[in-house]
Amino acid sequence: MNIRTILLVFFAFAAASSANAQCLTLNDCAATGLQEACDLTTNDPLLWNDPVFWAAGYATHDLPEVSFEHGRSVTNTCANGTTVGFRLFLDLDGNGTQESVLQSADLAPAGSIWFNNSALPNYQGGVAVIFDSRAVPNGEKYQFGIEQSTTGNLTSVQLRWTTVANPGVFVPVQLPFGVHKIQWIFSDGGGGEVICEQNWTIKDCKKPTIVCLNGLSANIMPTQQIDLWATDFLQYAEDNYSASSNIKIAIVKSSQSTGSFPVDSAGLPVKKVIFTCAELGLQPVELWAMDEAGNVDYCETYVIVQDGLGNCSGSPHVVNICSKLWCNDAVISNMQYDFQGTTPGIPPTTIFLPVSNACGYFSSNAFPLAGNFTITPYKDDDPLNGVTLLDLVAISKHILGLEPLSTYAMIAADANKSNSITTFDIVELKKLLLGIYSELPNNTSWRFVDGDFVFFNPANPFQMVFPESSTLVNIQSDTLEFSFVAVKIGDVDCSAIPGFQGEVPQERSVQRILTIPDATLLAGETLDLPIRTSEDSDWLALQIGLRFDPQSLVIEAITPGNLPEMEASSFAFFQTGLVNIAWFQPIAQSIAAAENIATIRVRALQAVHLKDAISLHTGGSEGLIASGYDGQENNFGLQLEFQDAQQPSQEPTGIFAPQPNPSKANVTIPVRLAQTENVRLELTDVHGRILYNVQKNLERGTQLLDIPADVFRGAGMYGWRVRAGATVASGTIVRY
């Protein structure tokens, strides 16, 4: 064959390749940005209901879902035929990241999807998780598929569900709430390919239904006002997904409405309206409902405000109320008082009066002469205020008879309100500290005792019922005095700060060191991490909030170490990647530096350096601030240090696949070195030009080679090559 013939063949082949590249034309992929699909239906508990799923907005593993129609078409001007595939990227664990990929090239068993495989090569593998829990044979379980039709050179496709038993029967898919992505991949027989990609958010768009009562009438109280609650006007509220108990209700006077859900300065629903003597007559109000997705609606009704008792005239009385902490007379603020009483000629009266300054005077018409009134203080906020492990130590010493508590401290120790002090109270307070409880289930955060009461037996305040209210009979004075002794439940050492909201600050000038082994793990690897101290020391109590990156690590187990009586109840796990540890003893215990406090078993979800994925909790909700107490009850803070772990001794050098791949961000290539090696990494474009070249001397063990996102020059295919000593590996990275 002469040179002329060779050139003709070459140009003919090039022309054919160019023509193939132009065969496919997308017809309906112009929409950009985030598309939206709305759900107006009720939830199906037999679909997308598994413990690994998580709908964060609804705090449930049963994901709400909606019927989802998504199709595309392509024109193929060549005669090669059209092949169609799809990839569906789903966020099923509610963390905002699409961790699961469903693709036509690798379907899971019927009724299942591959979960947590987005970081795996070619999205192959993952955990098979059931999304179709219907009680039907496996052959009738739903499976993702493509409904395809071709007319001439036009091919149209729809994402559908089908079954093994009836592969030609298609039904609309139902996808769970969240932000998802779908890719359609169209290929012709000549090597041409086009991809249509779109992002979707699927959410609840249906407004809740709220129905008002058809008007109320109410009389002004002796305080010259009337408080009416949103629930007073509510007939019912319901929603397509949110339970009625989870629907927020708020109220506002129609004259003050802004056309949006009423909230106070703290962003909480406004739950009551107050009418005064200046607002007698018909007063319209709006009653609002908000579901868990933030959808709102309202109804309008009214109240007829009357002065049937004549309370809008008369001389007020002066009332002084004072509530002080039992141990230091600190004034308790942000109180609420319940007034109940009777007066000759007037029906029984109940008044709820919030008082911001609990030791102050105010004027009120609530106490006519000759009336009998009972006042009951109430405060149930900030349950952790003043509650520490040191309180649990003191309660333990009291139970053991080592150091008895004082009278009011015993009331504070009665966490379950059983009128006794037992280990059950310690269990309740321990759950509160660990974050298992957000509040005590059988008690309020504060209790109050009538300031004039004298205990019959100060060594046992539960021997007789102590009064938690104060009663005045046949009132004849214009000035009324009430006083109460306040007890913060759980705070037996009087460390609570009255009026403080949040964590009570503590001075910790001394620091102790906790140690954890450091290592680099590959996806799927498991490692036991002992938590130890850096030196021999004595401990009376210990609390640790240990945070993990839930995208990189799974906590599989935690086992107690060498501290006596540390057990399963000492640990609390949270889905947000947090473990709380709390331990104490009535007598200080010694532990050596070589002994374990606890051992945590972790499994890597992706290649991860432990130092980058584990830290101590430093503040905020749920987590414990790492600290402890020594034998003299001195409080100290804790710091975390990572120590070099033993590396595998005989494993040969290995170079592993890049992750993630495909990628639109940076890419990591894990390598495991049998010894210290000189390692070189190269990234090239499709023409072989070097875009990134780095050479490092790395120590024995697992190392991560990072390719920064900014070295890639747009979407496409790139080559990578790594040499570690005599070991060489190479491959491709897809950038999208």
XYZ file of N, CA and C in Angstrom, residues 363-494:
396
model
N -48.210 45.557 90.989
C -49.593 45.854 91.361
C -50.526 44.844 90.709
N -51.595 44.471 91.428
C -52.526 43.495 90.878
C -53.884 43.657 91.530
N -54.923 43.394 90.749
C -56.286 43.336 91.286
C -56.698 41.900 91.590
N -55.720 40.988 91.565
C -56.051 39.574 91.693
C -56.407 39.172 93.119
N -56.230 40.075 94.099
C -56.402 39.675 95.497
C -57.398 40.598 96.203
N -58.667 40.464 95.923
C -59.642 41.282 96.657
C -59.639 40.920 98.138
N -60.093 41.854 98.955
C -60.179 41.596 100.393
C -61.087 40.403 100.663
N -60.750 39.663 101.705
C -61.497 38.477 102.152
C -61.305 37.289 101.224
N -60.400 37.396 100.258
C -60.151 36.280 99.347
C -59.150 35.293 99.915
N -59.189 34.057 99.408
C -58.220 33.019 99.751
C -57.436 32.664 98.484
N -56.100 32.766 98.529
C -55.307 32.527 97.327
C -54.106 31.636 97.644
N -53.799 30.765 96.689
C -52.615 29.909 96.745
C -51.714 30.247 95.569
N -50.439 30.445 95.834
C -49.484 30.767 94.781
C -48.460 29.625 94.679
N -48.208 29.169 93.436
C -47.283 28.061 93.181
C -46.225 28.512 92.181
N -44.949 28.507 92.566
C -43.895 28.887 91.622
C -43.627 27.762 90.618
N -43.127 28.138 89.460
C -42.829 27.150 88.416
C -41.654 27.640 87.583
N -40.698 26.745 87.366
C -39.555 27.037 86.495
C -38.999 25.700 86.014
N -38.918 25.529 84.708
C -38.478 24.246 84.155
C -37.635 24.502 82.905
N -36.439 25.077 83.112
C -35.561 25.355 81.975
C -34.120 24.987 82.339
N -33.280 24.905 81.317
C -31.840 24.695 81.490
C -31.543 23.578 82.496
N -31.957 22.343 82.218
C -31.818 21.264 83.211
C -30.384 20.937 83.600
N -29.398 21.259 82.758
C -27.999 20.945 83.079
C -27.310 22.028 83.900
N -27.978 23.146 84.151
C -27.374 24.235 84.908
C -26.950 23.728 86.289
N -25.633 23.737 86.551
C -25.113 23.337 87.852
C -24.934 21.848 88.048
N -25.333 21.022 87.082
C -25.230 19.569 87.233
C -23.908 19.099 86.637
N -23.053 18.502 87.472
C -21.756 17.980 87.031
C -21.556 16.584 87.611
N -20.476 15.943 87.176
C -20.142 14.632 87.737
C -19.852 14.712 89.230
N -19.412 15.889 89.679
C -19.132 16.046 91.104
C -20.410 15.896 91.932
N -21.542 16.294 91.369
C -22.815 16.082 92.060
C -23.114 14.596 92.197
N -22.832 13.818 91.141
C -23.055 12.377 91.209
C -22.133 11.726 92.230
N -20.903 12.231 92.341
C -19.986 11.739 93.367
C -20.566 11.991 94.756
N -21.079 13.205 94.975
C -21.632 13.550 96.290
C -22.865 12.709 96.615
N -23.719 12.447 95.612
C -24.908 11.619 95.850
C -24.487 10.191 96.193
N -23.456 9.677 95.491
C -22.952 8.331 95.797
C -22.433 8.253 97.227
N -21.686 9.269 97.654
C -21.173 9.283 99.021
C -22.320 9.319 100.032
N -23.398 10.048 99.711
C -24.557 10.096 100.603
C -25.205 8.715 100.708
N -25.388 8.045 99.562
C -26.020 6.722 99.568
C -25.180 5.726 100.357
N -23.861 5.823 100.242
C -22.957 4.914 100.957
C -22.762 5.298 102.419
N -23.302 6.447 102.837
C -23.155 6.889 104.213
C -21.821 7.535 104.515
N -21.069 7.893 103.497
C -19.751 8.489 103.714
C -19.858 9.968 104.066
N -20.684 10.710 103.331
C -20.862 12.148 103.572
C -22.322 12.496 103.317
N -23.158 12.568 104.358
C -24.577 12.876 104.164
C -24.773 14.269 103.567
N -25.806 14.388 102.755
C -26.157 15.670 102.149
C -26.989 16.497 103.119
N -26.991 17.821 102.889
C -27.835 18.704 103.690
C -29.288 18.567 103.241
N -30.193 19.229 103.944
C -31.630 19.051 103.715
C -32.028 19.370 102.274
N -31.721 20.592 101.837
C -32.141 20.984 100.489
C -31.323 20.273 99.418
N -30.085 19.896 99.718
C -29.285 19.125 98.761
C -29.917 17.757 98.527
N -30.574 17.189 99.540
C -31.264 15.914 99.353
C -32.442 16.065 98.396
N -33.148 17.200 98.481
C -34.237 17.443 97.521
C -33.662 17.559 96.110
N -32.504 18.222 96.000
C -31.853 18.352 94.696
C -31.407 16.999 94.160
N -31.054 16.062 95.044
C -30.568 14.752 94.619
C -31.692 13.824 94.168
N -32.924 14.135 94.525
C -34.067 13.277 94.181
C -34.486 13.533 92.727
N -33.674 13.029 91.780
C -33.878 13.345 90.365
C -35.168 12.768 89.808
N -35.582 11.589 90.280
C -36.798 10.964 89.740
C -38.039 11.279 90.563
N -37.901 12.173 91.537
C -39.025 12.666 92.347
C -39.762 11.513 93.039
N -38.981 10.600 93.611
C -39.568 9.441 94.289
C -39.629 9.628 95.798
N -39.213 10.807 96.300
C -39.142 11.079 97.734
C -38.164 10.145 98.440
N -37.093 9.820 97.726
C -36.007 9.026 98.292
C -34.779 9.270 97.430
N -33.613 8.877 97.955
C -32.365 9.045 97.206
C -31.751 7.667 97.017
N -31.696 7.216 95.753
C -31.187 5.887 95.438
C -30.299 5.971 94.203
N -29.757 4.818 93.812
C -28.937 4.770 92.592
C -29.762 5.092 91.352
N -31.097 4.953 91.425
C -31.929 5.329 90.278
C -31.817 6.823 89.979
N -31.650 7.633 91.020
C -31.450 9.072 90.807
C -30.127 9.325 90.086
N -29.100 8.572 90.443
C -27.802 8.709 89.773
C -27.931 8.335 88.301
N -28.677 7.247 88.020
C -28.867 6.820 86.626
C -29.555 7.918 85.814
N -30.584 8.542 86.386
C -31.311 9.594 85.669
C -30.408 10.795 85.381
N -29.632 11.222 86.363
C -28.746 12.367 86.171
C -27.610 12.036 85.213
N -27.159 10.790 85.233
C -26.099 10.377 84.310
C -26.598 10.432 82.870
N -27.833 9.992 82.634
C -28.421 10.077 81.295
C -28.569 11.530 80.858
N -28.873 12.409 81.805
C -28.986 13.828 81.484
C -27.629 14.391 81.072
N -26.576 14.047 81.805
C -25.234 14.523 81.476
C -24.750 13.974 80.140
N -25.035 12.702 79.866
C -24.574 12.074 78.628
C -25.312 12.581 77.395
N -26.431 13.266 77.606
C -27.204 13.751 76.473
C -28.280 12.787 76.016
N -28.443 11.648 76.725
C -29.527 10.713 76.385
C -30.872 11.357 76.690
N -30.952 12.092 77.800
C -32.133 12.895 78.127
C -31.853 14.359 77.777
N -32.867 15.028 77.254
C -32.778 16.482 77.127
C -33.369 17.163 78.355
N -34.148 16.429 79.120
C -34.695 16.909 80.391
C -35.070 15.687 81.221
N -35.213 15.864 82.518
C -35.581 14.751 83.385
C -37.034 14.359 83.127
N -37.310 13.064 82.888
C -38.673 12.676 82.491
C -39.699 12.748 83.612
N -39.258 12.637 84.874
C -40.218 12.582 85.982
C -40.071 13.744 86.957
N -39.407 14.803 86.526
C -39.186 15.920 87.435
C -39.005 17.190 86.625
N -39.237 18.306 87.262
C -38.930 19.592 86.652
C -37.481 19.961 86.960
N -36.988 20.968 86.274
C -35.608 21.382 86.485
C -35.425 22.062 87.841
N -36.467 22.715 88.345
C -36.415 23.403 89.637
C -37.602 22.965 90.498
N -37.385 22.962 91.822
C -38.475 22.794 92.780
C -38.382 23.921 93.807
N -39.521 24.222 94.429
C -39.594 25.356 95.350
C -40.304 24.928 96.630
N -39.808 25.439 97.754
C -40.382 25.142 99.063
C -40.834 26.458 99.692
N -42.018 26.447 100.317
C -42.531 27.641 101.005
C -41.469 28.129 101.994
N -41.105 29.415 101.867
C -40.034 29.966 102.685
C -40.311 29.944 104.173
N -41.578 29.840 104.582
C -41.913 29.819 106.008
C -41.957 28.401 106.585
N -41.726 27.408 105.740
C -41.867 26.026 106.206
C -40.628 25.593 106.995
N -40.855 24.858 108.088
C -39.781 24.297 108.905
C -39.880 22.774 108.817
N -38.801 22.127 108.385
C -38.812 20.674 108.217
C -38.913 19.982 109.576
N -39.786 18.987 109.633
C -39.961 18.210 110.856
C -38.672 17.459 111.190
N -38.018 16.894 110.160
C -36.764 16.156 110.347
C -35.797 16.620 109.263
N -34.917 17.567 109.560
C -34.002 18.083 108.529
C -33.108 17.009 107.909
N -32.895 15.884 108.635
C -32.062 14.809 108.091
C -32.816 13.969 107.062
N -34.138 14.167 106.976
C -34.945 13.447 105.983
C -36.105 14.345 105.550
N -35.898 15.202 104.538
C -36.956 16.138 104.126
C -38.165 15.434 103.534
N -38.046 14.124 103.220
C -39.152 13.395 102.603
C -40.023 12.685 103.631
N -39.713 12.873 104.922
C -40.477 12.181 105.959
C -41.926 12.657 105.963
N -42.141 13.909 105.653
C -43.491 14.424 105.472
C -43.502 15.321 104.235
N -44.655 15.472 103.634
C -44.770 16.262 102.403
C -44.468 17.720 102.714
N -43.523 18.287 102.005
C -43.206 19.703 102.220
C -44.002 20.550 101.216
N -44.430 21.735 101.622
C -45.283 22.564 100.754
C -44.482 23.213 99.624
N -44.970 23.060 98.387
C -44.346 23.687 97.228
C -45.202 24.832 96.698
N -46.067 25.358 97.579
C -46.879 26.540 97.280
C -47.120 27.269 98.595
N -47.699 28.455 98.490
C -47.974 29.264 99.686
C -49.415 29.751 99.619
N -50.115 29.672 100.733
C -51.536 30.018 100.763
C -51.794 31.168 101.737
N -52.565 32.135 101.277
C -53.038 33.230 102.132
C -54.546 33.110 102.256
N -55.061 33.183 103.506
C -56.480 32.990 103.776
C -57.085 34.288 104.294
N -58.279 34.619 103.777
C -59.038 35.795 104.227
C -58.165 37.051 104.194
N -57.720 37.391 102.987
C -56.793 38.509 102.806
C -57.425 39.812 103.303
N -56.706 40.512 104.226
C -57.196 41.780 104.759
C -56.199 42.910 104.554
N -55.034 42.607 103.954
C -53.985 43.616 103.801
C -53.863 44.045 102.343
N -53.436 45.309 102.127
C -53.197 45.796 100.773
C -51.839 45.352 100.242
N -50.964 44.855 101.106
C -49.626 44.410 100.696
C -49.474 42.928 101.039
N -49.115 42.139 100.021
C -49.010 40.698 100.187
C -47.563 40.270 99.997
N -47.092 39.334 100.850
C -45.706 38.876 100.803
C -45.668 37.362 100.568
N -44.838 36.950 99.590
C -44.613 35.527 99.326
C -43.110 35.299 99.211
N -42.605 34.224 99.805
C -41.187 33.880 99.658
C -41.053 32.371 99.475
N -40.068 31.987 98.654
C -39.846 30.571 98.364
C -38.348 30.280 98.355
N -38.013 29.043 98.733
C -36.644 28.543 98.655
C -36.541 27.708 97.377
N -35.599 28.058 96.493
C -35.450 27.394 95.203
C -34.386 26.307 95.274
N -34.674 25.175 94.642
C -33.751 24.039 94.589
C -33.575 23.638 93.129
N -32.334 23.692 92.639
C -32.036 23.238 91.271
C -31.797 21.724 91.308
N -32.637 20.965 90.637
C -32.558 19.511 90.691
C -31.248 19.034 90.057
N -30.566 18.144 90.784
C -29.289 17.605 90.330
C -28.087 18.362 90.834
N -28.282 19.603 91.265
C -27.167 20.444 91.724
C -27.090 20.385 93.247
N -26.353 19.413 93.779
C -26.286 19.253 95.233
C -25.150 20.062 95.843
N -24.211 20.568 95.002
C -23.092 21.346 95.549
C -23.257 22.844 95.301
N -24.445 23.242 94.850
C -24.792 24.662 94.700
C -23.852 25.380 93.725
